[in-house]
């Protein structure tokens, strides 16, 4: 009756040697750590870029340390030219959006935790997983390489709008090989992402251990699983978009370049292309991308909160999960709200505006579930919990800005102002990052077998929380006064009064950056010197806490894992592991 | 290593067609191709031809997926997973047409 | 539906541990499921290219329909070759399921041969067009330059898939003969092969027939 052949469990012997164990490893835990490390490096690079930008905005004639060495052409004497400022901005966005926000919460933690949380020994396709990481690494290397080529990085923004990005070196510094390398970097990232999504989906569906029905999946797993579907469909469209862009640049085609274009006094020979087509195709990916960034964050918060509120989330697993599914699906029908002022058909404005307002409903439901779940909680104010609370606050703040931007009439004014910058930093850069921090502090003991320092963690949280509001809420206000984004200088009269505000933001941003070194020190020091962690230091319930810290090579030592409960069996100080055969205490 | 749950083994022997049926299916697809070619030379208006060819191509794809790719003999859940998700993207990409037609109207090169 | 089934999972030192797992909701081998997920994404990728082609065509009034009947005939031949290869692929899968190694090798070889013939016919057509002056950026008939861009990029992507498929089938056949791969591997490869064929079912009418000279 039962077929004893391997249904799904991949089996491979433990690796020998440094290279197989830590470099070219097929172990999902190693790969997860590799992704997380890559994201950390990328985050500090992205942050450094933002410091350079911020210093220039506040003190336009200031010489920025190291910048003159990095690019004598782009920043003579350390003062960035307007073009180089745009290059810094482009790479800040690219590195942060792709290599930090898409990589860390999804590929980093997901790779480490998902197989363990479903009770598997590894991902469904371990070698594909290894390939995914190394292709991502190549993508990251290509992105970083743009800083070291003579012409510098591209200046077309992380959105790489055509025709600026498509016409080649005539458009400005960095638009030669800088943009080519950028395009190849993104193509690599797409491929890696697609393969990663494939792995996540098959693992979640096929490798669940006995008793782990879909209704008992941890909510972080649900987040990663739903996100994998969104990523699968979204990156599948970005890949051809970038290929078409590369063809325009290197193949002489004109997919995105219209006729009669004069760039830098030169009439280009192209004709017949459409810049709007690029925007449509890019944002078809680009909007789901921001939800690809936030969905794992929702999953992580939903997973962590019950541990420290000691009670299940309101509505159980279903409300949050259905909200995430709704957000994932709706994220595909709203992309035109990035294009309200692009010259796209005005009728499409309404077609996109209405779903954009509708998508706020499941988002609000999700955040309300988080907020209302605090009621009656037996709170444990650990660092991960603080970051969860911070997430709730930040996402509400950022989300409210979305209501303004969703309406074409209001967006006509606010588009391309700092308001938008404030909005997306709150939702993506801050909420998702806070969720990533929550995950980092929460799962650090499991990943490295040691506890992080709580005091340093709390200092990190409070300083960051206050400072991010200083930096990014102020940007909303600046946006109302008309501060234009992607401008490196204050050229118009009405922008001059914004300069003191700008300086305030810059000082806060630099302090915020300095604060992150507290986190970095804590992480590195604790990795080697932190107190040893127990199997389940947080008294949590899910499978990752049912195995040693860090887990053995095959996660559970080959023993049978049987699941009896959902992931939220918390009742005050009491909690029930998912593997515990005792009667449910919270009835989930 | 082959995974063969008891259900599928039973299903395969009952429902899966023999090789002759597959030959018939492929010949049927070839006939559809011939119909498409004949239609092409009927001097139809461009849009009519396009819609006809797309319809026939969809029929071919559906037959191919259900029979050649065996989806008819898999669990319904597989069909309901791959089809809606793919169709979702395909339907949404149609949002670009208003701007394509506007480009045509505004075109410098006629 | 949720009947757990037994599976072997090896622990340390290769010792086999039998563990119970939840049944896959799709009741298919995970390789097949993985291939289906890949097919979904690849279908979206091809769709994006084809929609881009459609946009270019609608937006450029001077598109033109330059393909004379010989090109269409070549296209019909290529279509029939690819459809036949799907048939031989099916035969190969059935042979592996029946454990008939020799027969499986024969049919796998036939599929690879037909795939190679498709590629050869395609490349011959490409070289002919290039010799007439067609490029990614140039249309020798004076119509929209986008024609070359769309044609070569769409058919080029498809051709890449065909060639990769032939190479993959070679590896699968070798692995099957060496006993490392079994019928599930061949079936998974078959899924990919049929997908490539089905994409052609769209590429041929949209790229060839819609651009046929019908005077």
Short mmCIF file of C-alpha atoms in Angstrom, two decimals, chain C residues 4-188:
data_model
loop_
_atom_site.label_atom_id
_atom_site.label_comp_id
_atom_site.label_asym_id
_atom_site.label_seq_id
_atom_site.Cartn_x
_atom_site.Cartn_y
_atom_site.Cartn_z
CA UNK C 4 0.28 10.30 5.37
CA UNK C 5 2.53 8.05 3.38
CA UNK C 6 5.82 6.50 4.26
CA UNK C 7 8.96 7.98 2.89
CA UNK C 8 12.62 7.30 3.44
CA UNK C 9 14.76 10.09 4.67
CA UNK C 10 18.40 9.38 5.32
CA UNK C 11 19.99 10.55 8.49
CA UNK C 12 23.66 10.73 9.29
CA UNK C 13 26.09 8.24 7.78
CA UNK C 14 23.48 7.31 5.19
CA UNK C 15 21.34 5.34 7.62
CA UNK C 16 17.80 5.16 6.31
CA UNK C 17 15.03 6.50 8.50
CA UNK C 18 11.47 5.98 7.53
CA UNK C 19 9.37 9.00 8.36
CA UNK C 20 5.72 9.72 7.82
CA UNK C 21 4.89 12.86 5.88
CA UNK C 22 1.80 14.66 4.72
CA UNK C 23 0.64 13.67 1.28
CA UNK C 24 1.27 16.15 -1.51
CA UNK C 25 -2.03 17.83 -2.42
CA UNK C 26 -1.24 17.28 -6.10
CA UNK C 27 -0.32 13.60 -5.80
CA UNK C 28 2.54 14.02 -8.23
CA UNK C 29 6.27 13.69 -7.86
CA UNK C 30 7.86 16.89 -6.58
CA UNK C 31 10.00 17.20 -9.71
CA UNK C 32 6.86 17.35 -11.79
CA UNK C 33 5.32 19.94 -9.51
CA UNK C 34 8.50 21.97 -9.71
CA UNK C 35 8.45 21.76 -13.49
CA UNK C 36 4.80 22.93 -13.57
CA UNK C 37 5.64 25.93 -11.40
CA UNK C 38 8.54 26.73 -13.73
CA UNK C 39 6.20 26.39 -16.71
CA UNK C 40 3.80 28.90 -15.16
CA UNK C 41 6.59 31.46 -14.84
CA UNK C 42 8.01 30.75 -18.28
CA UNK C 43 4.56 31.10 -19.81
CA UNK C 44 4.30 34.55 -18.24
CA UNK C 45 7.73 35.44 -19.63
CA UNK C 46 6.77 34.42 -23.15
CA UNK C 47 3.45 36.20 -22.76
CA UNK C 48 5.25 39.42 -21.86
CA UNK C 49 7.33 39.19 -25.03
CA UNK C 50 4.25 38.50 -27.12
CA UNK C 51 2.28 41.35 -25.54
CA UNK C 52 5.26 43.63 -26.19
CA UNK C 53 5.17 42.50 -29.81
CA UNK C 54 1.45 43.22 -29.95
CA UNK C 55 1.96 46.69 -28.49
CA UNK C 56 4.66 47.47 -31.05
CA UNK C 57 2.48 46.24 -33.85
CA UNK C 58 -0.56 48.23 -32.79
CA UNK C 59 1.51 51.34 -32.18
CA UNK C 60 3.36 51.24 -35.47
CA UNK C 61 0.97 51.80 -38.33
CA UNK C 62 3.50 50.90 -41.02
CA UNK C 63 3.98 47.34 -39.80
CA UNK C 64 3.68 45.50 -43.11
CA UNK C 65 3.20 41.78 -43.73
CA UNK C 66 6.37 40.62 -45.43
CA UNK C 67 6.29 36.82 -45.17
CA UNK C 68 5.78 35.14 -48.52
CA UNK C 69 4.31 31.65 -48.80
CA UNK C 70 7.65 29.77 -48.71
CA UNK C 71 8.26 31.23 -45.24
CA UNK C 72 4.82 30.14 -44.12
CA UNK C 73 5.38 26.69 -45.60
CA UNK C 74 8.64 26.42 -43.69
CA UNK C 75 6.73 27.47 -40.59
CA UNK C 76 4.11 24.78 -41.15
CA UNK C 77 6.86 22.22 -41.57
CA UNK C 78 8.52 23.38 -38.34
CA UNK C 79 5.19 23.15 -36.56
CA UNK C 80 4.61 19.62 -37.74
CA UNK C 81 8.14 18.63 -36.74
CA UNK C 82 7.59 19.99 -33.26
CA UNK C 83 4.19 18.34 -32.89
CA UNK C 84 5.69 15.04 -33.98
CA UNK C 85 8.43 15.46 -31.43
CA UNK C 86 5.77 15.81 -28.75
CA UNK C 87 4.36 12.49 -29.92
CA UNK C 88 7.74 10.78 -29.78
CA UNK C 89 8.29 12.30 -26.33
CA UNK C 90 5.02 10.75 -25.17
CA UNK C 91 6.14 7.43 -26.58
CA UNK C 92 9.42 7.77 -24.71
CA UNK C 93 7.65 8.47 -21.42
CA UNK C 94 5.36 5.50 -21.89
CA UNK C 95 8.32 3.29 -22.69
CA UNK C 96 10.12 4.33 -19.50
CA UNK C 97 6.97 3.71 -17.51
CA UNK C 98 6.79 0.23 -18.97
CA UNK C 99 10.46 -0.31 -18.20
CA UNK C 100 11.41 -0.78 -21.84
CA UNK C 101 14.85 0.78 -21.94
CA UNK C 102 15.67 0.18 -25.57
CA UNK C 103 12.36 1.52 -26.74
CA UNK C 104 12.72 4.54 -24.46
CA UNK C 105 16.14 5.32 -25.90
CA UNK C 106 14.77 5.03 -29.40
CA UNK C 107 11.97 7.48 -28.72
CA UNK C 108 14.14 9.88 -26.76
CA UNK C 109 16.58 9.87 -29.64
CA UNK C 110 13.75 10.53 -32.08
CA UNK C 111 12.57 13.48 -29.99
CA UNK C 112 16.04 14.96 -29.83
CA UNK C 113 16.45 14.48 -33.57
CA UNK C 114 13.16 16.18 -34.34
CA UNK C 115 14.10 19.02 -31.99
CA UNK C 116 17.39 19.39 -33.78
CA UNK C 117 15.62 19.41 -37.14
CA UNK C 118 13.32 22.14 -35.87
CA UNK C 119 16.31 24.18 -34.77
CA UNK C 120 18.06 23.61 -38.09
CA UNK C 121 15.01 24.67 -40.10
CA UNK C 122 14.66 27.71 -37.87
CA UNK C 123 18.27 28.73 -38.20
CA UNK C 124 18.15 28.24 -41.95
CA UNK C 125 15.21 30.59 -42.08
CA UNK C 126 17.01 33.10 -39.88
CA UNK C 127 20.07 33.08 -42.11
CA UNK C 128 17.89 33.57 -45.15
CA UNK C 129 16.19 36.56 -43.57
CA UNK C 130 19.50 38.03 -42.42
CA UNK C 131 20.90 37.68 -45.91
CA UNK C 132 17.92 39.66 -47.19
CA UNK C 133 18.89 42.47 -44.86
CA UNK C 134 16.69 41.79 -41.84
CA UNK C 135 18.18 42.77 -38.53
CA UNK C 136 16.99 43.42 -35.01
CA UNK C 137 16.89 47.09 -35.94
CA UNK C 138 16.32 47.06 -39.71
CA UNK C 139 13.40 46.12 -41.95
CA UNK C 140 14.50 45.85 -45.62
CA UNK C 141 10.93 46.11 -46.87
CA UNK C 142 10.70 49.63 -45.49
CA UNK C 143 8.14 48.82 -42.86
CA UNK C 144 8.51 49.26 -39.11
CA UNK C 145 11.97 48.47 -37.82
CA UNK C 146 10.29 46.89 -34.81
CA UNK C 147 9.41 43.90 -36.97
CA UNK C 148 12.92 42.52 -36.86
CA UNK C 149 13.23 43.26 -33.17
CA UNK C 150 10.04 41.43 -32.29
CA UNK C 151 10.56 38.56 -34.67
CA UNK C 152 14.13 37.74 -33.72
CA UNK C 153 13.64 38.23 -29.99
CA UNK C 154 10.48 36.11 -29.72
CA UNK C 155 11.63 33.31 -32.00
CA UNK C 156 15.11 33.55 -30.55
CA UNK C 157 13.81 33.00 -27.04
CA UNK C 158 11.78 30.04 -28.26
CA UNK C 159 14.73 28.60 -30.15
CA UNK C 160 16.86 28.87 -27.01
CA UNK C 161 14.25 26.84 -25.18
CA UNK C 162 14.23 24.19 -27.90
CA UNK C 163 18.00 23.85 -27.98
CA UNK C 164 18.19 23.74 -24.18
CA UNK C 165 15.52 21.08 -24.27
CA UNK C 166 17.47 18.93 -26.68
CA UNK C 167 20.59 19.23 -24.52
CA UNK C 168 18.59 18.49 -21.38
CA UNK C 169 17.08 15.41 -23.02
CA UNK C 170 20.59 14.21 -23.80
CA UNK C 171 21.50 14.43 -20.13
CA UNK C 172 18.24 12.78 -19.08
CA UNK C 173 18.77 9.93 -21.55
CA UNK C 174 22.29 9.38 -20.34
CA UNK C 175 21.20 9.41 -16.71
CA UNK C 176 18.34 7.06 -17.46
CA UNK C 177 20.68 4.60 -19.12
CA UNK C 178 23.08 4.78 -16.21
CA UNK C 179 20.27 4.09 -13.79
CA UNK C 180 20.55 7.40 -12.00
CA UNK C 181 17.28 8.69 -13.43
CA UNK C 182 13.96 6.92 -13.73
CA UNK C 183 10.63 7.43 -15.49
CA UNK C 184 9.74 10.41 -13.32
CA UNK C 185 12.75 12.32 -14.65
CA UNK C 186 11.79 11.52 -18.21
CA UNK C 187 8.20 12.53 -17.56
CA UNK C 188 9.33 15.82 -16.05
#
